[in-house]
Coordinates of C-alpha atoms in Angstrom, one line a residue:
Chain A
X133 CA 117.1 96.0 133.0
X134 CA 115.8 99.2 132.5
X135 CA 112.5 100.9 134.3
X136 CA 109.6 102.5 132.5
X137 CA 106.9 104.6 133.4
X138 CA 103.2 103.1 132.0
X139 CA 100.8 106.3 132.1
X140 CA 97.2 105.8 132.2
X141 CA 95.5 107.7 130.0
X142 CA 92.2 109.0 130.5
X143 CA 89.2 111.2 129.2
X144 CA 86.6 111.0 132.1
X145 CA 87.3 111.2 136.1
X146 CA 85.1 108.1 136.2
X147 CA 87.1 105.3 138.6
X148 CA 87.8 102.4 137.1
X149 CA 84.5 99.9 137.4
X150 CA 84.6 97.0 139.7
X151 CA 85.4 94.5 136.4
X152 CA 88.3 96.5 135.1
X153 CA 89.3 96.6 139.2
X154 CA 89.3 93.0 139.0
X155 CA 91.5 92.7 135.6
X156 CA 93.7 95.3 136.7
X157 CA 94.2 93.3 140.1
X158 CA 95.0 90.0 137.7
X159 CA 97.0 92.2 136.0
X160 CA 99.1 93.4 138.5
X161 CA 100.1 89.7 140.0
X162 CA 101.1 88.6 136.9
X163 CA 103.5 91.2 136.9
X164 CA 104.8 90.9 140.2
X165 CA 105.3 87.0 139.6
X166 CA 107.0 87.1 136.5
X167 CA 109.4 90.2 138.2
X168 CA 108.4 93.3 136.2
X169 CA 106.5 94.7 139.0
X170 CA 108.0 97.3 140.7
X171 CA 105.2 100.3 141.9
X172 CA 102.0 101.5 140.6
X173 CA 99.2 103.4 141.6
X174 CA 96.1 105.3 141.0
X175 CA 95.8 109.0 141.1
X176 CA 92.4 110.7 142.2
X177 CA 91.1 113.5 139.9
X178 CA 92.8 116.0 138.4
X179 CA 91.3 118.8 139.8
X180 CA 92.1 117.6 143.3
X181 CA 96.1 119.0 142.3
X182 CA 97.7 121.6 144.1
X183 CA 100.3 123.0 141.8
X184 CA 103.4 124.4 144.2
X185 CA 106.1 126.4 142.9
X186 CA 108.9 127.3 145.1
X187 CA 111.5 128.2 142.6
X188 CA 111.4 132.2 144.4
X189 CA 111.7 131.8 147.4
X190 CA 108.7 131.3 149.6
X191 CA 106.5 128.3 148.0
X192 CA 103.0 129.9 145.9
X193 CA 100.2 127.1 145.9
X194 CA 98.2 127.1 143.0
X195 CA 94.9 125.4 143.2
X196 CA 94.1 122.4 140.2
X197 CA 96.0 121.1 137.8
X198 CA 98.9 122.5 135.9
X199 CA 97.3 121.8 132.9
X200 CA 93.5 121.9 131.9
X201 CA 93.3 119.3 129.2
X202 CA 90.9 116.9 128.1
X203 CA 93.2 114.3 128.7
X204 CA 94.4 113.0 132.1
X205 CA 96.5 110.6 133.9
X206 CA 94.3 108.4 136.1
X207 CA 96.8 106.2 137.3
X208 CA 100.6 104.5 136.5
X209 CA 102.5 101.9 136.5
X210 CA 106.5 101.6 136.8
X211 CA 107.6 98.1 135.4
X212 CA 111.3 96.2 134.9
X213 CA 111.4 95.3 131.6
X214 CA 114.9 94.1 129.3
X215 CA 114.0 96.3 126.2
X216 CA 111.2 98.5 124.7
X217 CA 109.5 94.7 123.1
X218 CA 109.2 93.3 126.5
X219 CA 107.7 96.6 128.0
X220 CA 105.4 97.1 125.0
X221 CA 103.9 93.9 125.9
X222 CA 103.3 94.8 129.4
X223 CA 101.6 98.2 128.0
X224 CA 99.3 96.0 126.1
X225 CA 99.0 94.0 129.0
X226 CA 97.9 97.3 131.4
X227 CA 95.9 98.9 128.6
X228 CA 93.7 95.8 128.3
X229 CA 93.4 95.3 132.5
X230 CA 92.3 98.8 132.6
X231 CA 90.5 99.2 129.3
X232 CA 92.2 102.5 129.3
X233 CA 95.2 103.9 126.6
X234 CA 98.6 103.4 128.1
X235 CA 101.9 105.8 127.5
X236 CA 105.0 104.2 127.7
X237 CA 108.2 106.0 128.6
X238 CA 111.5 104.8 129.2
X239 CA 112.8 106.5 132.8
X240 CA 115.9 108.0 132.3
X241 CA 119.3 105.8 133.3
X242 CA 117.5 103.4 135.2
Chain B
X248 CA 140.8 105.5 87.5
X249 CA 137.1 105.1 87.5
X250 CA 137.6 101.4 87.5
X251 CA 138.0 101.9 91.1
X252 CA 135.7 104.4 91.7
X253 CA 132.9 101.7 90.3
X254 CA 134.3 98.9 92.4
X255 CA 133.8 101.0 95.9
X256 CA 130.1 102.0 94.7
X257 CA 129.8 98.3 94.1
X258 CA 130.8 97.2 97.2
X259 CA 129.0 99.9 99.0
X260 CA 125.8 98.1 97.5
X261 CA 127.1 94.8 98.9
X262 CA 128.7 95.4 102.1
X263 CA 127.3 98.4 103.8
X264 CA 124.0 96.8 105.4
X265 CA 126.7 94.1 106.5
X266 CA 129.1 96.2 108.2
X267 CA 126.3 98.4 110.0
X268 CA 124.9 95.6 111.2
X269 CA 127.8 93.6 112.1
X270 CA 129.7 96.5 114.2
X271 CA 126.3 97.5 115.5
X272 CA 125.8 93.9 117.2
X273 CA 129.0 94.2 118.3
X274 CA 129.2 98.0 120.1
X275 CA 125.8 98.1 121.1
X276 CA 125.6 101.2 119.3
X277 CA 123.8 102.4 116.3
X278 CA 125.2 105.7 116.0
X279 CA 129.0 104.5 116.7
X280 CA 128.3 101.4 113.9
X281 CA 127.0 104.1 111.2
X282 CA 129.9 106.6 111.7
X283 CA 132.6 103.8 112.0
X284 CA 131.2 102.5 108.6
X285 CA 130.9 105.7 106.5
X286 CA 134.4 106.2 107.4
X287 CA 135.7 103.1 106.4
X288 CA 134.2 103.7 102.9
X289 CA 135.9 107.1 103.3
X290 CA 138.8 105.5 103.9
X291 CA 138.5 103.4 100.7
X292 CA 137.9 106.4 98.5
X293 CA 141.3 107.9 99.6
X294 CA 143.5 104.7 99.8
X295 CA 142.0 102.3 96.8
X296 CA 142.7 104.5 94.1
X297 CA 146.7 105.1 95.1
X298 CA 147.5 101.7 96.9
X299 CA 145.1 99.2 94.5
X300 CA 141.6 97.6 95.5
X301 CA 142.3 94.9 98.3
X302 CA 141.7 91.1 97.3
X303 CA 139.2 91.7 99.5
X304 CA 137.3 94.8 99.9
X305 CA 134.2 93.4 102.4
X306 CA 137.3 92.1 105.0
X307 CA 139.9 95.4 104.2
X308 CA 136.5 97.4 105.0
X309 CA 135.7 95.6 108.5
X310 CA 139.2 95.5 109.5
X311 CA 139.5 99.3 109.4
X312 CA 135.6 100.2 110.6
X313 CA 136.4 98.2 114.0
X314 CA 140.2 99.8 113.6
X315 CA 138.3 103.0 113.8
X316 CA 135.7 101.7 116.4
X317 CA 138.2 100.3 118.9
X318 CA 140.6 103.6 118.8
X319 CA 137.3 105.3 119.5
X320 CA 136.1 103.4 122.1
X321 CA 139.6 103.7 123.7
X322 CA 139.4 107.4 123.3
X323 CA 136.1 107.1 125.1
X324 CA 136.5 104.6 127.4
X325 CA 139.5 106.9 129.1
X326 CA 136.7 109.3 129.7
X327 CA 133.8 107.3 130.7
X328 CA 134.0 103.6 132.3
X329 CA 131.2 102.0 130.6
X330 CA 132.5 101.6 127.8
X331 CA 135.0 99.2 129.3
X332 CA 132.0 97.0 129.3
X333 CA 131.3 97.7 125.3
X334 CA 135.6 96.9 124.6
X335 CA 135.3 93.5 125.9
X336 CA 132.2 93.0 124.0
X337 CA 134.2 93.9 121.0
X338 CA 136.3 91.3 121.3
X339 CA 133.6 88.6 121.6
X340 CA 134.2 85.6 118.6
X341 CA 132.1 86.5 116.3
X342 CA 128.8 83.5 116.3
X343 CA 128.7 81.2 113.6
X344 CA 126.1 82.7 110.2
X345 CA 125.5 85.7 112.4
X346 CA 125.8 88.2 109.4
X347 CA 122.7 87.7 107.9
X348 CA 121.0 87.6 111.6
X349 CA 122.8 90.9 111.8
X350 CA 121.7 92.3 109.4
X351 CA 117.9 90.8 110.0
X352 CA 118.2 92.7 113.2
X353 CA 119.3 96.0 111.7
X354 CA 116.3 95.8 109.5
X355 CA 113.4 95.1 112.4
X356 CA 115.5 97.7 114.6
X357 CA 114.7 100.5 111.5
X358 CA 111.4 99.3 111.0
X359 CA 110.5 98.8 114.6
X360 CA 106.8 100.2 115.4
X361 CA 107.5 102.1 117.6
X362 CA 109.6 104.9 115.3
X363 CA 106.8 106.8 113.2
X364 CA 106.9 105.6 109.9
X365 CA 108.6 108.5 108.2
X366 CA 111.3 108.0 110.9
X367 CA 111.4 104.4 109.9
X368 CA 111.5 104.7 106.1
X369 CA 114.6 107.4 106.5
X370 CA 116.1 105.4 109.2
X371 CA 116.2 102.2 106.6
X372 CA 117.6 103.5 103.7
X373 CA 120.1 105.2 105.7
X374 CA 121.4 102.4 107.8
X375 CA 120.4 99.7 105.7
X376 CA 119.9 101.0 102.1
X377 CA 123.6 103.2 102.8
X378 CA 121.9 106.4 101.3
X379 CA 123.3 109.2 102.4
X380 CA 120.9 112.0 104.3
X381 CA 121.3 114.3 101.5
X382 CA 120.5 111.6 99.1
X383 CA 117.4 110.3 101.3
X384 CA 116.5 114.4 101.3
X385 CA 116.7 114.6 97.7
X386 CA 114.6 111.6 97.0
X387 CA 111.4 112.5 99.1
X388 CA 111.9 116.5 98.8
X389 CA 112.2 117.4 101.9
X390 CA 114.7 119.5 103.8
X391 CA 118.5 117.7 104.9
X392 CA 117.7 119.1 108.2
X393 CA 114.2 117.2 108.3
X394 CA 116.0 113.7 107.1
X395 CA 118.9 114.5 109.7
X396 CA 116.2 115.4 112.2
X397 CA 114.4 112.3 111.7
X398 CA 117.0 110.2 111.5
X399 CA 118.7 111.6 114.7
X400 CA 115.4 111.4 116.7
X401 CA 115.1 107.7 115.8
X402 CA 118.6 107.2 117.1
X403 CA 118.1 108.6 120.5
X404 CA 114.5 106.8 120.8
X405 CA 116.0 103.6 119.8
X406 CA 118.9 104.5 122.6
X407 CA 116.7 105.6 125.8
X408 CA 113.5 103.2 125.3
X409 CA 115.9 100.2 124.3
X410 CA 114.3 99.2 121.3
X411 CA 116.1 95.9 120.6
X412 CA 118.8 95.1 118.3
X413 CA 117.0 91.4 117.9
X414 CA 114.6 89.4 115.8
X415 CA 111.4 90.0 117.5
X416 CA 109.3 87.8 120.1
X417 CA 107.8 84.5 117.5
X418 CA 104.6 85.6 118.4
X419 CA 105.0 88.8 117.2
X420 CA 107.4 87.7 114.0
X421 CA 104.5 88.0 111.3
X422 CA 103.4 91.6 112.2
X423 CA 107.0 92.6 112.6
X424 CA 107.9 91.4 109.1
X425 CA 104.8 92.6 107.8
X426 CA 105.9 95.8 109.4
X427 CA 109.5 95.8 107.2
X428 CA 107.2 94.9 104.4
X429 CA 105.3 97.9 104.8
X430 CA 108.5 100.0 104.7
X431 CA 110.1 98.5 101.6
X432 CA 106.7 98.7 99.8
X433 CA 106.5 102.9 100.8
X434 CA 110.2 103.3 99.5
X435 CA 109.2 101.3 96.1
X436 CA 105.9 103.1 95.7
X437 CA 107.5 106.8 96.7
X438 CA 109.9 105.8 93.5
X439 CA 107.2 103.7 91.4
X440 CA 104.6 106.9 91.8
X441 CA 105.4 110.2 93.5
X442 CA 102.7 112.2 94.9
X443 CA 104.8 115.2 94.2
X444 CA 104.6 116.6 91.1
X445 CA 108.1 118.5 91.0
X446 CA 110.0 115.0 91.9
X447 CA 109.7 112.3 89.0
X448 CA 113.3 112.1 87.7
X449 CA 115.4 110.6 90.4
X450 CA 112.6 107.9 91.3
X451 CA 114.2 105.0 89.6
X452 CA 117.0 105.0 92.3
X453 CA 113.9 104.4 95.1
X454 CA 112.5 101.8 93.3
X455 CA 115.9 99.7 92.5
X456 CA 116.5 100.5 96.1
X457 CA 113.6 99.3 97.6
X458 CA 114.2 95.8 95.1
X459 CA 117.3 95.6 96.1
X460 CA 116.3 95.5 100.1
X461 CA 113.6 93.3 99.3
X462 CA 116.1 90.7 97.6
X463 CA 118.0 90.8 101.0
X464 CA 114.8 90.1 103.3
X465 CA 114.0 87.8 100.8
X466 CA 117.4 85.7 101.5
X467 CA 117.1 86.2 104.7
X468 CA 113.7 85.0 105.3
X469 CA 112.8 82.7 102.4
X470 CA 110.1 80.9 104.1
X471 CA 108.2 83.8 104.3
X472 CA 105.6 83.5 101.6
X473 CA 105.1 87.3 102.0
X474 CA 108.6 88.5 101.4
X475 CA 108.4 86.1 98.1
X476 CA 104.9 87.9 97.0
X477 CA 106.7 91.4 98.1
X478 CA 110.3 91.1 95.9
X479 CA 107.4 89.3 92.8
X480 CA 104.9 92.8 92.8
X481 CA 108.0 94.8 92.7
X482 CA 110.1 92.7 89.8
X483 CA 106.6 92.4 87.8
X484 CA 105.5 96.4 88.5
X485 CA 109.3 97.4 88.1
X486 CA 109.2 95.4 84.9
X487 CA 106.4 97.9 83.0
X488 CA 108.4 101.0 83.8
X489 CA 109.5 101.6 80.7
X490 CA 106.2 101.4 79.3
X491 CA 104.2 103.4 81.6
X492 CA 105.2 106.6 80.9
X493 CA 105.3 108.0 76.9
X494 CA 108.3 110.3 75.7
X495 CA 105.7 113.2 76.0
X496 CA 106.0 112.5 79.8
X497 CA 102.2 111.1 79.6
X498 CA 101.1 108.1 81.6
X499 CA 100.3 105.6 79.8
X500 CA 97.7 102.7 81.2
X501 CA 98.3 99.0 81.6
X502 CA 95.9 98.4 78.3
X503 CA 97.8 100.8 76.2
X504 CA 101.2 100.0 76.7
X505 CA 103.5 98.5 74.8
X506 CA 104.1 95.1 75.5
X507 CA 107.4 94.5 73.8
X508 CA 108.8 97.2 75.9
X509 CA 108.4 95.4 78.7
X510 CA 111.7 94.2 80.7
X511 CA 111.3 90.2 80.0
X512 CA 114.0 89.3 82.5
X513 CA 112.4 90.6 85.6
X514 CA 108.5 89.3 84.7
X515 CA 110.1 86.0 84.0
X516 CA 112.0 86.2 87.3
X517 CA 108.7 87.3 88.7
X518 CA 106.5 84.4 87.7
X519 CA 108.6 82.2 88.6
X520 CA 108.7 83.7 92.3
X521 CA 104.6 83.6 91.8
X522 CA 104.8 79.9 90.6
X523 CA 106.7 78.7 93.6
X524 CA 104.6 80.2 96.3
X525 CA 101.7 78.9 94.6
X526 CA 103.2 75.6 94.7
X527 CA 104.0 75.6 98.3
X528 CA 99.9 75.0 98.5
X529 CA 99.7 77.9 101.6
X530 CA 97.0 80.1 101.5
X531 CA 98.4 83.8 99.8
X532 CA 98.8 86.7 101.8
X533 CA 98.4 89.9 100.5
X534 CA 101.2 90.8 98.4
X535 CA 101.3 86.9 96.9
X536 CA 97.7 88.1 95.6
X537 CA 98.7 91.4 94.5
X538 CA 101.8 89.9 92.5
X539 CA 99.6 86.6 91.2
X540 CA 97.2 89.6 90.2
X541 CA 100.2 91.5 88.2
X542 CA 101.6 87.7 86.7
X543 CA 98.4 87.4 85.5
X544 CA 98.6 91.0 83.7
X545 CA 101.9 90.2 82.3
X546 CA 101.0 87.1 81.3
X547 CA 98.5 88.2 78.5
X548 CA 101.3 88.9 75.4
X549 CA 98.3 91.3 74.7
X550 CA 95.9 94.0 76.6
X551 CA 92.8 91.4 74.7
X552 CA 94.4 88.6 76.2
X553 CA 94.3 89.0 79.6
X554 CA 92.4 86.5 81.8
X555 CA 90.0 88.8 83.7
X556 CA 88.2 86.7 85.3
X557 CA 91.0 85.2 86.9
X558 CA 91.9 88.4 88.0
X559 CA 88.5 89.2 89.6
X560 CA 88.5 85.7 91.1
X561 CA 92.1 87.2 92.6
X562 CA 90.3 90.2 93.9
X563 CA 88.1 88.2 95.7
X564 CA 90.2 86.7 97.6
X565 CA 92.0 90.1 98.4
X566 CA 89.0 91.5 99.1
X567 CA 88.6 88.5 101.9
X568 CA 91.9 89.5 103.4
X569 CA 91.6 93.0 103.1
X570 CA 87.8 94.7 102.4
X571 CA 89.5 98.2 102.2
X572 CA 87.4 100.5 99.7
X573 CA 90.8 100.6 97.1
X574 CA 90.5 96.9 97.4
X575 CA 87.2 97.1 96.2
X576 CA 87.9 99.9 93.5
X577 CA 90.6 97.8 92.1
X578 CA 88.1 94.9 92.1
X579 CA 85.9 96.3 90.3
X580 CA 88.1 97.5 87.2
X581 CA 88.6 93.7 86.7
X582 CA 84.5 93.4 87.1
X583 CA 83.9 95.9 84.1
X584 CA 85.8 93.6 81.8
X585 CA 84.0 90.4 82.9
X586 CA 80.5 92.1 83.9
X587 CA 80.6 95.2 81.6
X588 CA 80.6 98.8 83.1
X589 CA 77.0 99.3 84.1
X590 CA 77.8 96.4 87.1
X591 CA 81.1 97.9 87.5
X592 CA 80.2 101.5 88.2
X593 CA 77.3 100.2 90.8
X594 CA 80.1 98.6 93.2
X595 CA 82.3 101.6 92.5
X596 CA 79.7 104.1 93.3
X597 CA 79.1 105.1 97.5
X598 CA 82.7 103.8 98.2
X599 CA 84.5 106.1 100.8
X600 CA 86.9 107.5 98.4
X601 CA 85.9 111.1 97.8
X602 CA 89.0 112.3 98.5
X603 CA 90.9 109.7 96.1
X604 CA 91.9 110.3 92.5
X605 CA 91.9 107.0 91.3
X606 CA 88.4 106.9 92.6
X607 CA 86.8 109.7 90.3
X608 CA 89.2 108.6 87.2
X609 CA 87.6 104.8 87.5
X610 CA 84.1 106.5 87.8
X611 CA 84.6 108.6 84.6
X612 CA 86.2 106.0 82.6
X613 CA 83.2 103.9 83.4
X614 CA 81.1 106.7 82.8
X615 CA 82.8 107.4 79.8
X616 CA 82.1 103.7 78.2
X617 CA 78.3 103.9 79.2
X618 CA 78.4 106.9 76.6
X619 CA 77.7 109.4 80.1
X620 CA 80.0 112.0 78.8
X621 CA 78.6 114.8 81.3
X622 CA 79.3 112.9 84.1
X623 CA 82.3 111.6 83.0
X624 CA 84.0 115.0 82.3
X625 CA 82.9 116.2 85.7
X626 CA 84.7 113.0 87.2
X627 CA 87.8 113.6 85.1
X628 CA 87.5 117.3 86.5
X629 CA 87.7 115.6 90.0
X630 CA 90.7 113.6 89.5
X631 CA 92.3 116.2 87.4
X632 CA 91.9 118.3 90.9
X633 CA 93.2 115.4 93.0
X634 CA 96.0 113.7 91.4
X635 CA 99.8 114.5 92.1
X636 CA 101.2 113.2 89.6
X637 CA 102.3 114.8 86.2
X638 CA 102.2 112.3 84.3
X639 CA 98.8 110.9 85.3
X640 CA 97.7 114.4 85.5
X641 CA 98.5 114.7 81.7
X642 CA 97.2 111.3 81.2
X643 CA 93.6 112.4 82.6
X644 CA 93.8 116.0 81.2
X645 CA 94.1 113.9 77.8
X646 CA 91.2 111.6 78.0
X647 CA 88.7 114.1 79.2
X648 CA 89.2 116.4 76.3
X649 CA 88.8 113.2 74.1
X650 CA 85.3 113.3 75.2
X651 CA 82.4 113.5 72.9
X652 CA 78.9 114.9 73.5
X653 CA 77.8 115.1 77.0

């Protein structure tokens, strides 16, 4: 089994409306009952971020986001999945729930 | 000695795809299943010619690619225990008809939709086709480095995101194949008509190439009406090669070409692929209708023969599957010989294709029949601009100068 990281993808910092709520909730317990589940979440706005870098010494906090694109991530996933087929279909799967575009990557060693 | 060096090219052709596929079930491992068999065939080269071709090549070959493998494995294994795991794999019986499978699975691996399509096009002829990078550079102009890049970066995806080494999910079996389809049909079209102007002499090895590959998903998958309609549009296209370009480099059009040129073999082997899907009473896909379009073409013993209408009715059902704008350009070449140009040029006219060749050389040859020489110059001035090709580009060069009056 190997672990993969769905990221939502998003253009707006609108939240998700109540019917893609209720797909993503449909969603999400169809993946814990067929044992892909393993965390997921959603993330508030990007410009609630506090960047923190604390690579010299004391740590320097850096108000919004590390980067200002158009594009955020709203929210994620991290599924179980055999291979790249079975997780592709889960990315369908999420992308549909949360009417939203989906990146799929594999997490390293997992 | 070049008795010998012909037999190893010969059974490079039939065994490569084999022992990739084969050693890459059995390691787990793309990369290792590549190496493993390019050294074996180096192997060949050095050994055949002094100690005599084996009775067997395809068996002396996988005996000394897993030789190679297993003294590889235990070279790595001492240094890193999971390979233990991939060892005992090795020695696994091997499962009854699982060649072809293997090789099935090789082929959706390369083609998987998740590589880019460049990626998935270099990946094939590599591990499928055997080309070498250099020979896969060579073919599509680009840079070694780019192919190697590619190639490399397919590898590693295929490696950290676990693309499968498997025949895909049933639901998603038709889009899959279609997807391998899609591959083959770039390889035979990059050799049947390069965009590039400065690449037209090696072409004929992408084309046999891409056949060739074709043939094998075609005995792999013989129930796959699609495959069949795929191998027939190459065979009958592949068949008028001969004819479609003239010794002054020039190409020549399906009307103008002579017929007895053409290469009888493969159009016969090509209708009768046609005949048999039609038989099967299943409705066509889209390359059974592209190849039924092309049997009808070849059919005609001359240009005055040829059934149009047939061919439009063709087109329509195309056009039903697929209501692309080239569809509909291509329909409506067969509509000026049924319906006469002045119909013809009303469907072609407002399609989407500004950017497209083909599109402006269709307008100004119907232009050019309605006796509208202005326009049609000014058309042929547009594809002249657009096309890529030389030989089309001298075809079009040719036609527009032939034009009368304005």
């Amino acid at each position: 089994m190997a672990q993969y990281l769905m990221s939502v993808l998003a253009d707006t910092t609108g939240l998700a409306t109540a019917e893609e709520m209720a797909a993503i909730d449909v969603f999400n317990e169809q993946l814990q009952a067929d044992g892909h589940w393993v965390f997921a979440g959603g993330l508030a706005a990007p410009d609630t971020a506090t960047v923190v870098d604390a690579r010299h010494g004391e740590p320097v906090f850096t108000d919004g986001p590390y980067l200002e694109s158009k594009e955020h991530i709203a929210g994620f996933w991290i599924v179980e999945a055999p291979d790249l087929d079975v997780a592709l279909r889960l990315a369908a799967g999420g992308s549909k729930s949360c009417n939203r575009r989906v990146e799929l990557r594999p997490l390293l060693g997992a | 000695m070049t008795d010998v060096a012909e037999v190893i090219t010969r059974v490079h052709r039939a065994e490569w795809a084999r022992l990739v596929a084969t050693l890459a079930r059995r390691l787990g491992d793309l990369d290792v299943a590549e190496e493993m068999t390019a050294e074996a065939f180096a192997t060949a080269v050095e050994r055949w010619p002094v100690d005599g071709v084996p009775p067997n090549p395809g068996g002396w070959l996988t005996t000394t690619a897993q030789r190679k493998a297993i003294d590889r494995l235990r070279r790595e294994a001492r240094r890193e225990e999971k390979h233990q795991e991939a060892l005992m794999l090795f020695d696994t019986p091997e499962p009854l008809g699982a060649i072809d499978d293997d090789r099935l699975r090789l082929l959706f691996t390369c083609c998987h939709p998740a590589l880019a399509m460049e990626a998935r096009i270099a990946l094939t002829l590599r591990m499928v086709g055997g080309l070498t990078v250099p020979e896969i550079a060579r073919a599509f102009l680009v840079q070694e480095a780019t192919v190697g890049q590619r190639i490399t970066r397919a590898k590693a995806k295929i490696k950290a995101a676990r693309i499968p080494y498997g025949v895909p999910f049933r639901a998603d079996l038709p889009a899959r194949v279609g997807g391998v389809l899609a591959v083959l049909y770039l390889i035979f079209n990059e050799g049947y008509l390069p965009a590039d102007p400065a690449k037209a002499a090696i072409r004929a090895d992408l084309t046999a190439e891409a056949i060739r590959l074709t043939r094998l998903v075609e005995a792999l998958l013989p129930a796959d009406g699609e495959v069949t309609g795929l191998l027939a549009l190459m065979l009958l296209t592949e068949a008028r090669r001969a004819a479609r370009v003239s010794a002054s480099g020039e190409l020549v059009t399906l009307g103008e070409q002579d017929r007895g040129a053409w290469d009888r073999a493969l159009i016969a082997e090509g209708h009768a692929l046609v005949r048999a899907r039609i038989a099967t009473g299943q409705p066509p896909g889209r390359y059974q209708l592209l190849a039924a379009i092309n049997a009808v073409h070849t059919h005609a013993p001359d240009a005055r023969d040829t059934d149009w209408s047939q061919v439009v009715a063709l087109y329509d059902q195309l056009v039903r599957l697929d209501p692309s704008p080239i569809v509909r350009l291509n329909r409506a070449v067969a509509v000026a010989e049924v319906d006469g140009p002045q119909v013809a040029l009303a469907q072609v006219d407002g399609l989407p294709l500004e950017g497209y060749h083909a599109y402006h050389a269709t307008r100004a040859e119907l232009l050019r029949r309605l006796g509208r020489s202005g326009q049609s110059r000014a058309a042929y001035d547009r594809a002249i601009e657009l096309a890529g090709n030389t030989a089309e580009t001298a075809y079009l060069i040719r036609r527009r100068d032939q034009l009368v009056g304005r």
